[in-house]
Amino acid sequence: MAILDVYEAVTSRRAVRGFIDRPVPREVLERVLSAAAWAPSGSNLQPWRAYVVTGGPLAELKKRAGERVAAGDAWDEREYEMYPPSLKSPYYERRSAFGEERYGALGIPRGDWEARQRAAAGNWQAFGAPAALFCYIDRDMGRPQWADLGMFLQTVMLLLRAEGLNSCPQMAWSVFRKTVAEVVSPPEGLILFCGMSIGFEDVTVDYIRTGRAPLDETVTFVDG
Ligand SMILES: Cc1cc2nc3c(=O)[nH]c(=O)nc-3n(C[C@H](O)[C@H](O)[C@H](O)COP(=O)(O)O)c2cc1C
């Protein structure tokens, strides 16, 4: 485990979409998740319910998901909307820019939906990662608790950096939630928010670092 400056952990984290098959030791995952449990949550509800899947069960999940993709299977009906039905400015432009960065790095031209779909299918192979985390939340929970999940997940991702590991949070798993449930058997009443691929980065996979809006677009200082 490296002692990583918090700024370095934050800026070196990115959504990594290519992993090598080097396994992630169980004790490392336990260390990360034990520390991430210190993430804050309203009234300390700790509403996250995480399942960590590796080895045979993850291979089985990838196999089943791959079969669904190959069969052109319909996605599972949504339990939550990933985005508003029509994204207004500036979100629409930011999403377009992201699409250009993500698929441009792979040499996929704008409008080649088939190639984009093929690249997106990597989601359901956990981008080759040897470990995946699935984060559920109780169906009764409201927006503040969903925000708590975000804090927990970001804490996990930053701690993974301290272990030399990378990650990719993935809402994409929510449309294959029934396949995930076959493997992790969650109790009734939980909603799958997202998955997260975890592993050592495959540095041969091309990517373009995503940008961020200038600070004055997202932050206002009110200081007289
Ligand atoms: C909640 C959440 C869900 C995401 N779902 C996916 C996903 O399904 N597939 C994917 O490739 N990336 C996914 N991402 C990664 C985002 O595309 C990425 O975080 C964003 O473009 C910023 O890039 P960066 O993380 O590399 O800085 C998700 C990120 C978040 C926070």
PDB file of C-alpha atoms and ligand atoms in Angstrom:
ATOM      1  CA  MET A   1       0.000   0.000   0.000  1.00  0.00           C
ATOM      2  CA  ALA A   2       1.386   3.406  -0.989  1.00  0.00           C
ATOM      3  CA  ILE A   3       0.831   6.508   1.069  1.00  0.00           C
ATOM      4  CA  LEU A   4      -0.839   8.705  -1.491  1.00  0.00           C
ATOM      5  CA  ASP A   5      -1.518  12.385  -1.142  1.00  0.00           C
ATOM      6  CA  VAL A   6      -5.295  12.925  -1.282  1.00  0.00           C
ATOM      7  CA  TYR A   7      -4.920  15.293  -4.236  1.00  0.00           C
ATOM      8  CA  GLU A   8      -2.901  12.662  -6.061  1.00  0.00           C
ATOM      9  CA  ALA A   9      -5.501  10.009  -5.340  1.00  0.00           C
ATOM     10  CA  VAL A  10      -8.262  12.273  -6.671  1.00  0.00           C
ATOM     11  CA  THR A  11      -6.451  13.362  -9.814  1.00  0.00           C
ATOM     12  CA  SER A  12      -5.042   9.934 -10.673  1.00  0.00           C
ATOM     13  CA  ARG A  13      -8.442   8.280 -10.448  1.00  0.00           C
ATOM     14  CA  ARG A  14     -10.196   7.939 -13.770  1.00  0.00           C
ATOM     15  CA  ALA A  15     -12.618   5.505 -15.298  1.00  0.00           C
ATOM     16  CA  VAL A  16     -10.260   2.758 -16.498  1.00  0.00           C
ATOM     17  CA  ARG A  17     -11.711   0.548 -19.206  1.00  0.00           C
ATOM     18  CA  GLY A  18      -9.022  -2.053 -19.683  1.00  0.00           C
ATOM     19  CA  PHE A  19      -7.528  -4.312 -17.018  1.00  0.00           C
ATOM     20  CA  ILE A  20      -4.961  -7.092 -16.923  1.00  0.00           C
ATOM     21  CA  ASP A  21      -5.963 -10.421 -15.390  1.00  0.00           C
ATOM     22  CA  ARG A  22      -3.592 -10.119 -12.381  1.00  0.00           C
ATOM     23  CA  PRO A  23      -5.798 -11.032  -9.414  1.00  0.00           C
ATOM     24  CA  VAL A  24      -6.601  -8.553  -6.671  1.00  0.00           C
ATOM     25  CA  PRO A  25      -5.789 -10.080  -3.260  1.00  0.00           C
ATOM     26  CA  ARG A  26      -8.795 -10.538  -1.007  1.00  0.00           C
ATOM     27  CA  GLU A  27      -7.025  -8.811   1.913  1.00  0.00           C
ATOM     28  CA  VAL A  28      -6.496  -5.685  -0.208  1.00  0.00           C
ATOM     29  CA  LEU A  29     -10.197  -5.526  -1.036  1.00  0.00           C
ATOM     30  CA  GLU A  30     -11.047  -6.044   2.630  1.00  0.00           C
ATOM     31  CA  ARG A  31      -8.648  -3.269   3.669  1.00  0.00           C
ATOM     32  CA  VAL A  32     -10.132  -0.863   1.115  1.00  0.00           C
ATOM     33  CA  LEU A  33     -13.725  -1.654   1.995  1.00  0.00           C
ATOM     34  CA  SER A  34     -13.094  -1.505   5.740  1.00  0.00           C
ATOM     35  CA  ALA A  35     -11.606   1.985   5.341  1.00  0.00           C
ATOM     36  CA  ALA A  36     -14.330   3.090   2.897  1.00  0.00           C
ATOM     37  CA  ALA A  37     -16.908   2.233   5.556  1.00  0.00           C
ATOM     38  CA  TRP A  38     -15.806   5.542   7.143  1.00  0.00           C
ATOM     39  CA  ALA A  39     -17.510   7.430   4.305  1.00  0.00           C
ATOM     40  CA  PRO A  40     -20.142   9.829   5.658  1.00  0.00           C
ATOM     41  CA  SER A  41     -23.889   9.307   5.352  1.00  0.00           C
ATOM     42  CA  GLY A  42     -26.916  11.188   6.640  1.00  0.00           C
ATOM     43  CA  SER A  43     -27.626  10.052  10.225  1.00  0.00           C
ATOM     44  CA  ASN A  44     -24.927   7.440   9.640  1.00  0.00           C
ATOM     45  CA  LEU A  45     -27.401   5.153   7.846  1.00  0.00           C
ATOM     46  CA  GLN A  46     -24.592   3.654   5.734  1.00  0.00           C
ATOM     47  CA  PRO A  47     -27.174   2.708   3.111  1.00  0.00           C
ATOM     48  CA  TRP A  48     -24.723   0.981   0.752  1.00  0.00           C
ATOM     49  CA  ARG A  49     -24.879  -2.800   0.314  1.00  0.00           C
ATOM     50  CA  ALA A  50     -21.876  -3.950  -1.643  1.00  0.00           C
ATOM     51  CA  TYR A  51     -21.156  -7.362  -3.151  1.00  0.00           C
ATOM     52  CA  VAL A  52     -17.623  -8.129  -4.281  1.00  0.00           C
ATOM     53  CA  VAL A  53     -17.396 -10.755  -6.998  1.00  0.00           C
ATOM     54  CA  THR A  54     -14.164 -12.461  -8.129  1.00  0.00           C
ATOM     55  CA  GLY A  55     -12.940 -15.814  -9.453  1.00  0.00           C
ATOM     56  CA  GLY A  56     -15.441 -18.412 -10.644  1.00  0.00           C
ATOM     57  CA  PRO A  57     -18.563 -16.366  -9.868  1.00  0.00           C
ATOM     58  CA  LEU A  58     -17.224 -13.386 -11.856  1.00  0.00           C
ATOM     59  CA  ALA A  59     -16.278 -15.668 -14.759  1.00  0.00           C
ATOM     60  CA  GLU A  60     -19.815 -17.049 -14.679  1.00  0.00           C
ATOM     61  CA  LEU A  61     -21.312 -13.549 -14.622  1.00  0.00           C
ATOM     62  CA  LYS A  62     -19.189 -12.468 -17.596  1.00  0.00           C
ATOM     63  CA  LYS A  63     -20.193 -15.643 -19.450  1.00  0.00           C
ATOM     64  CA  ARG A  64     -23.901 -15.092 -18.845  1.00  0.00           C
ATOM     65  CA  ALA A  65     -23.686 -11.394 -19.702  1.00  0.00           C
ATOM     66  CA  GLY A  66     -21.712 -12.210 -22.850  1.00  0.00           C
ATOM     67  CA  GLU A  67     -24.400 -14.649 -23.922  1.00  0.00           C
ATOM     68  CA  ARG A  68     -27.031 -11.963 -23.474  1.00  0.00           C
ATOM     69  CA  VAL A  69     -25.045  -9.496 -25.556  1.00  0.00           C
ATOM     70  CA  ALA A  70     -24.440 -12.118 -28.278  1.00  0.00           C
ATOM     71  CA  ALA A  71     -28.150 -12.981 -28.359  1.00  0.00           C
ATOM     72  CA  GLY A  72     -29.096  -9.301 -28.645  1.00  0.00           C
ATOM     73  CA  ASP A  73     -31.165  -9.783 -25.505  1.00  0.00           C
ATOM     74  CA  ALA A  74     -33.345  -6.860 -24.381  1.00  0.00           C
ATOM     75  CA  TRP A  75     -32.052  -4.969 -21.356  1.00  0.00           C
ATOM     76  CA  ASP A  76     -33.769  -5.522 -18.018  1.00  0.00           C
ATOM     77  CA  GLU A  77     -36.435  -2.936 -17.331  1.00  0.00           C
ATOM     78  CA  ARG A  78     -35.041   0.023 -15.475  1.00  0.00           C
ATOM     79  CA  GLU A  79     -35.481   0.479 -11.750  1.00  0.00           C
ATOM     80  CA  TYR A  80     -34.251   4.060 -11.978  1.00  0.00           C
ATOM     81  CA  GLU A  81     -33.605   6.504 -14.809  1.00  0.00           C
ATOM     82  CA  MET A  82     -29.906   6.965 -15.496  1.00  0.00           C
ATOM     83  CA  TYR A  83     -30.434  10.444 -16.949  1.00  0.00           C
ATOM     84  CA  PRO A  84     -33.319  12.862 -17.494  1.00  0.00           C
ATOM     85  CA  PRO A  85     -35.153  12.044 -20.751  1.00  0.00           C
ATOM     86  CA  SER A  86     -33.835  15.141 -22.493  1.00  0.00           C
ATOM     87  CA  LEU A  87     -30.604  16.625 -21.253  1.00  0.00           C
ATOM     88  CA  LYS A  88     -30.537  20.398 -21.412  1.00  0.00           C
ATOM     89  CA  SER A  89     -27.523  22.667 -21.734  1.00  0.00           C
ATOM     90  CA  PRO A  90     -24.811  22.444 -20.476  1.00  0.00           C
ATOM     91  CA  TYR A  91     -25.280  18.753 -19.681  1.00  0.00           C
ATOM     92  CA  TYR A  92     -26.131  17.772 -23.242  1.00  0.00           C
ATOM     93  CA  GLU A  93     -22.887  19.319 -24.537  1.00  0.00           C
ATOM     94  CA  ARG A  94     -20.873  17.697 -21.765  1.00  0.00           C
ATOM     95  CA  ARG A  95     -22.299  14.290 -22.596  1.00  0.00           C
ATOM     96  CA  SER A  96     -21.543  14.765 -26.298  1.00  0.00           C
ATOM     97  CA  ALA A  97     -17.987  15.816 -25.475  1.00  0.00           C
ATOM     98  CA  PHE A  98     -17.585  12.722 -23.321  1.00  0.00           C
ATOM     99  CA  GLY A  99     -18.844  10.472 -26.134  1.00  0.00           C
ATOM    100  CA  GLU A 100     -16.322  12.021 -28.516  1.00  0.00           C
ATOM    101  CA  GLU A 101     -13.494  11.498 -26.010  1.00  0.00           C
ATOM    102  CA  ARG A 102     -14.472   7.977 -25.082  1.00  0.00           C
ATOM    103  CA  TYR A 103     -15.006   6.625 -28.582  1.00  0.00           C
ATOM    104  CA  GLY A 104     -12.564   8.959 -30.328  1.00  0.00           C
ATOM    105  CA  ALA A 105      -9.756   7.406 -28.270  1.00  0.00           C
ATOM    106  CA  LEU A 106     -10.741   4.024 -29.704  1.00  0.00           C
ATOM    107  CA  GLY A 107     -10.763   5.403 -33.253  1.00  0.00           C
ATOM    108  CA  ILE A 108     -14.542   5.067 -33.546  1.00  0.00           C
ATOM    109  CA  PRO A 109     -15.974   7.854 -35.716  1.00  0.00           C
ATOM    110  CA  ARG A 110     -18.980   9.908 -34.705  1.00  0.00           C
ATOM    111  CA  GLY A 111     -22.247   8.214 -35.705  1.00  0.00           C
ATOM    112  CA  ASP A 112     -20.832   4.668 -35.934  1.00  0.00           C
ATOM    113  CA  TRP A 113     -23.355   3.305 -33.462  1.00  0.00           C
ATOM    114  CA  GLU A 114     -22.491  -0.328 -34.102  1.00  0.00           C
ATOM    115  CA  ALA A 115     -18.842   0.194 -33.215  1.00  0.00           C
ATOM    116  CA  ARG A 116     -19.867   2.222 -30.174  1.00  0.00           C
ATOM    117  CA  GLN A 117     -22.173  -0.579 -29.063  1.00  0.00           C
ATOM    118  CA  ARG A 118     -19.371  -3.108 -29.465  1.00  0.00           C
ATOM    119  CA  ALA A 119     -17.071  -0.958 -27.322  1.00  0.00           C
ATOM    120  CA  ALA A 120     -19.817  -0.417 -24.752  1.00  0.00           C
ATOM    121  CA  ALA A 121     -20.291  -4.202 -24.510  1.00  0.00           C
ATOM    122  CA  GLY A 122     -16.930  -4.252 -22.687  1.00  0.00           C
ATOM    123  CA  ASN A 123     -18.926  -3.014 -19.704  1.00  0.00           C
ATOM    124  CA  TRP A 124     -20.440  -6.458 -19.251  1.00  0.00           C
ATOM    125  CA  GLN A 125     -17.044  -8.126 -19.306  1.00  0.00           C
ATOM    126  CA  ALA A 126     -16.009  -5.744 -16.508  1.00  0.00           C
ATOM    127  CA  PHE A 127     -13.461  -4.462 -19.059  1.00  0.00           C
ATOM    128  CA  GLY A 128     -11.402  -7.576 -18.309  1.00  0.00           C
ATOM    129  CA  ALA A 129     -11.123  -6.823 -14.576  1.00  0.00           C
ATOM    130  CA  PRO A 130     -10.579  -9.725 -12.147  1.00  0.00           C
ATOM    131  CA  ALA A 131     -12.861  -8.162  -9.516  1.00  0.00           C
ATOM    132  CA  ALA A 132     -16.180  -6.353  -9.575  1.00  0.00           C
ATOM    133  CA  LEU A 133     -18.201  -4.646  -6.896  1.00  0.00           C
ATOM    134  CA  PHE A 134     -21.968  -4.302  -7.119  1.00  0.00           C
ATOM    135  CA  CYS A 135     -23.535  -1.581  -5.024  1.00  0.00           C
ATOM    136  CA  TYR A 136     -27.165  -1.939  -4.017  1.00  0.00           C
ATOM    137  CA  ILE A 137     -29.485   0.287  -2.013  1.00  0.00           C
ATOM    138  CA  ASP A 138     -32.711  -0.432  -0.194  1.00  0.00           C
ATOM    139  CA  ARG A 139     -35.732   0.395  -2.343  1.00  0.00           C
ATOM    140  CA  ASP A 140     -37.178   2.559   0.469  1.00  0.00           C
ATOM    141  CA  MET A 141     -34.259   4.955   0.438  1.00  0.00           C
ATOM    142  CA  GLY A 142     -34.547   8.453  -1.002  1.00  0.00           C
ATOM    143  CA  ARG A 143     -32.302  10.816  -2.907  1.00  0.00           C
ATOM    144  CA  PRO A 144     -30.115  11.757   0.065  1.00  0.00           C
ATOM    145  CA  GLN A 145     -29.237   8.111   0.619  1.00  0.00           C
ATOM    146  CA  TRP A 146     -28.431   7.637  -3.082  1.00  0.00           C
ATOM    147  CA  ALA A 147     -26.019  10.541  -2.643  1.00  0.00           C
ATOM    148  CA  ASP A 148     -24.498   8.650   0.307  1.00  0.00           C
ATOM    149  CA  LEU A 149     -23.776   5.763  -2.070  1.00  0.00           C
ATOM    150  CA  GLY A 150     -21.828   8.161  -4.259  1.00  0.00           C
ATOM    151  CA  MET A 151     -19.662   9.189  -1.332  1.00  0.00           C
ATOM    152  CA  PHE A 152     -19.010   5.589  -0.414  1.00  0.00           C
ATOM    153  CA  LEU A 153     -18.146   4.612  -3.983  1.00  0.00           C
ATOM    154  CA  GLN A 154     -15.771   7.523  -4.511  1.00  0.00           C
ATOM    155  CA  THR A 155     -14.075   6.674  -1.221  1.00  0.00           C
ATOM    156  CA  VAL A 156     -13.613   3.100  -2.457  1.00  0.00           C
ATOM    157  CA  MET A 157     -12.159   4.349  -5.744  1.00  0.00           C
ATOM    158  CA  LEU A 158      -9.682   6.682  -4.040  1.00  0.00           C
ATOM    159  CA  LEU A 159      -8.520   3.992  -1.631  1.00  0.00           C
ATOM    160  CA  LEU A 160      -8.036   1.638  -4.581  1.00  0.00           C
ATOM    161  CA  ARG A 161      -5.591   4.185  -5.996  1.00  0.00           C
ATOM    162  CA  ALA A 162      -3.579   3.945  -2.755  1.00  0.00           C
ATOM    163  CA  GLU A 163      -3.324   0.207  -3.436  1.00  0.00           C
ATOM    164  CA  GLY A 164      -2.104   0.788  -6.999  1.00  0.00           C
ATOM    165  CA  LEU A 165      -5.452  -0.353  -8.311  1.00  0.00           C
ATOM    166  CA  ASN A 166      -7.859   1.242 -10.762  1.00  0.00           C
ATOM    167  CA  SER A 167     -11.593   1.110 -11.206  1.00  0.00           C
ATOM    168  CA  CYS A 168     -14.529   1.997 -13.398  1.00  0.00           C
ATOM    169  CA  PRO A 169     -17.943   2.749 -11.889  1.00  0.00           C
ATOM    170  CA  GLN A 170     -20.631   1.316 -14.169  1.00  0.00           C
ATOM    171  CA  MET A 171     -24.325   2.062 -14.249  1.00  0.00           C
ATOM    172  CA  ALA A 172     -24.331  -0.187 -17.323  1.00  0.00           C
ATOM    173  CA  TRP A 173     -24.698  -3.200 -15.037  1.00  0.00           C
ATOM    174  CA  SER A 174     -28.127  -1.947 -13.958  1.00  0.00           C
ATOM    175  CA  VAL A 175     -29.587  -3.005 -17.324  1.00  0.00           C
ATOM    176  CA  PHE A 176     -28.269  -6.540 -16.724  1.00  0.00           C
ATOM    177  CA  ARG A 177     -29.344  -6.482 -13.105  1.00  0.00           C
ATOM    178  CA  LYS A 178     -31.157  -9.837 -13.302  1.00  0.00           C
ATOM    179  CA  THR A 179     -27.989 -11.558 -14.473  1.00  0.00           C
ATOM    180  CA  VAL A 180     -26.044  -9.916 -11.651  1.00  0.00           C
ATOM    181  CA  ALA A 181     -28.733 -11.061  -9.198  1.00  0.00           C
ATOM    182  CA  GLU A 182     -28.406 -14.670 -10.427  1.00  0.00           C
ATOM    183  CA  VAL A 183     -24.789 -14.608  -9.314  1.00  0.00           C
ATOM    184  CA  VAL A 184     -24.893 -12.528  -6.103  1.00  0.00           C
ATOM    185  CA  SER A 185     -28.415 -13.478  -4.883  1.00  0.00           C
ATOM    186  CA  PRO A 186     -29.256 -10.180  -3.156  1.00  0.00           C
ATOM    187  CA  PRO A 187     -32.197 -10.208  -0.733  1.00  0.00           C
ATOM    188  CA  GLU A 188     -35.553  -8.866  -1.897  1.00  0.00           C
ATOM    189  CA  GLY A 189     -36.016  -5.140  -1.758  1.00  0.00           C
ATOM    190  CA  LEU A 190     -32.638  -3.961  -2.998  1.00  0.00           C
ATOM    191  CA  ILE A 191     -32.014  -1.936  -6.166  1.00  0.00           C
ATOM    192  CA  LEU A 192     -28.740  -2.295  -8.037  1.00  0.00           C
ATOM    193  CA  PHE A 193     -27.330   1.209  -8.428  1.00  0.00           C
ATOM    194  CA  CYS A 194     -24.100   0.318 -10.220  1.00  0.00           C
ATOM    195  CA  GLY A 195     -21.218  -2.039 -10.638  1.00  0.00           C
ATOM    196  CA  MET A 196     -17.534  -1.211 -10.420  1.00  0.00           C
ATOM    197  CA  SER A 197     -14.724  -2.971 -12.251  1.00  0.00           C
ATOM    198  CA  ILE A 198     -11.596  -3.257 -10.107  1.00  0.00           C
ATOM    199  CA  GLY A 199      -8.095  -4.320 -11.051  1.00  0.00           C
ATOM    200  CA  PHE A 200      -4.685  -3.365 -12.389  1.00  0.00           C
ATOM    201  CA  GLU A 201      -4.803  -1.161 -15.452  1.00  0.00           C
ATOM    202  CA  ASP A 202      -3.942  -2.509 -18.893  1.00  0.00           C
ATOM    203  CA  VAL A 203      -1.745   0.373 -19.982  1.00  0.00           C
ATOM    204  CA  THR A 204      -1.944  -0.683 -23.646  1.00  0.00           C
ATOM    205  CA  VAL A 205      -5.595   0.448 -23.861  1.00  0.00           C
ATOM    206  CA  ASP A 206      -5.887   3.930 -25.376  1.00  0.00           C
ATOM    207  CA  TYR A 207      -7.893   6.592 -23.621  1.00  0.00           C
ATOM    208  CA  ILE A 208      -8.374  10.333 -23.628  1.00  0.00           C
ATOM    209  CA  ARG A 209      -8.457  11.994 -20.236  1.00  0.00           C
ATOM    210  CA  THR A 210     -11.885  13.551 -19.747  1.00  0.00           C
ATOM    211  CA  GLY A 211     -11.990  17.291 -19.175  1.00  0.00           C
ATOM    212  CA  ARG A 212     -13.876  19.293 -16.583  1.00  0.00           C
ATOM    213  CA  ALA A 213     -15.923  22.465 -16.786  1.00  0.00           C
ATOM    214  CA  PRO A 214     -14.130  25.623 -15.670  1.00  0.00           C
ATOM    215  CA  LEU A 215     -14.623  26.224 -11.958  1.00  0.00           C
ATOM    216  CA  ASP A 216     -16.872  29.256 -12.449  1.00  0.00           C
ATOM    217  CA  GLU A 217     -19.407  27.076 -14.330  1.00  0.00           C
ATOM    218  CA  THR A 218     -19.973  24.816 -11.348  1.00  0.00           C
ATOM    219  CA  VAL A 219     -18.897  26.794  -8.282  1.00  0.00           C
ATOM    220  CA  THR A 220     -19.967  30.229  -7.099  1.00  0.00           C
ATOM    221  CA  PHE A 221     -18.113  31.953  -4.293  1.00  0.00           C
ATOM    222  CA  VAL A 222     -20.383  34.252  -2.341  1.00  0.00           C
ATOM    223  CA  ASP A 223     -17.952  36.329  -0.336  1.00  0.00           C
ATOM    224  CA  GLY A 224     -18.859  39.959  -0.813  1.00  0.00           C
TER     225      GLY A 224
HETATM  226  C1  LIG B   1     -22.354   6.595 -11.225  1.00  0.00           C
HETATM  227  C2  LIG B   1     -21.467   6.435 -12.427  1.00  0.00           C
HETATM  228  C3  LIG B   1     -21.800   5.524 -13.403  1.00  0.00           C
HETATM  229  C4  LIG B   1     -20.981   5.330 -14.509  1.00  0.00           C
HETATM  230  N1  LIG B   1     -21.307   4.369 -15.424  1.00  0.00           N
HETATM  231  C5  LIG B   1     -20.429   4.061 -16.404  1.00  0.00           C
HETATM  232  C6  LIG B   1     -20.663   2.944 -17.251  1.00  0.00           C
HETATM  233  O1  LIG B   1     -21.676   2.251 -17.175  1.00  0.00           O
HETATM  234  N2  LIG B   1     -19.735   2.638 -18.167  1.00  0.00           N
HETATM  235  C7  LIG B   1     -18.578   3.364 -18.315  1.00  0.00           C
HETATM  236  O2  LIG B   1     -17.760   3.017 -19.168  1.00  0.00           O
HETATM  237  N3  LIG B   1     -18.327   4.443 -17.515  1.00  0.00           N
HETATM  238  C8  LIG B   1     -19.217   4.795 -16.570  1.00  0.00           C
HETATM  239  N4  LIG B   1     -18.943   5.827 -15.711  1.00  0.00           N
HETATM  240  C9  LIG B   1     -17.701   6.588 -15.843  1.00  0.00           C
HETATM  241  C10 LIG B   1     -17.918   7.996 -16.384  1.00  0.00           C
HETATM  242  O3  LIG B   1     -18.133   7.973 -17.768  1.00  0.00           O
HETATM  243  C11 LIG B   1     -16.682   8.824 -16.018  1.00  0.00           C
HETATM  244  O4  LIG B   1     -16.549   8.875 -14.628  1.00  0.00           O
HETATM  245  C12 LIG B   1     -16.770  10.254 -16.556  1.00  0.00           C
HETATM  246  O5  LIG B   1     -16.830  10.248 -17.949  1.00  0.00           O
HETATM  247  C13 LIG B   1     -15.576  11.097 -16.086  1.00  0.00           C
HETATM  248  O6  LIG B   1     -14.362  10.495 -16.513  1.00  0.00           O
HETATM  249  P1  LIG B   1     -13.262   9.992 -15.480  1.00  0.00           P
HETATM  250  O7  LIG B   1     -13.947   9.175 -14.427  1.00  0.00           O
HETATM  251  O8  LIG B   1     -12.314   9.140 -16.326  1.00  0.00           O
HETATM  252  O9  LIG B   1     -12.601  11.186 -14.893  1.00  0.00           O
HETATM  253  C14 LIG B   1     -19.793   6.080 -14.636  1.00  0.00           C
HETATM  254  C15 LIG B   1     -19.473   7.025 -13.648  1.00  0.00           C
HETATM  255  C16 LIG B   1     -20.294   7.200 -12.562  1.00  0.00           C
HETATM  256  C17 LIG B   1     -19.903   8.181 -11.499  1.00  0.00           C
END
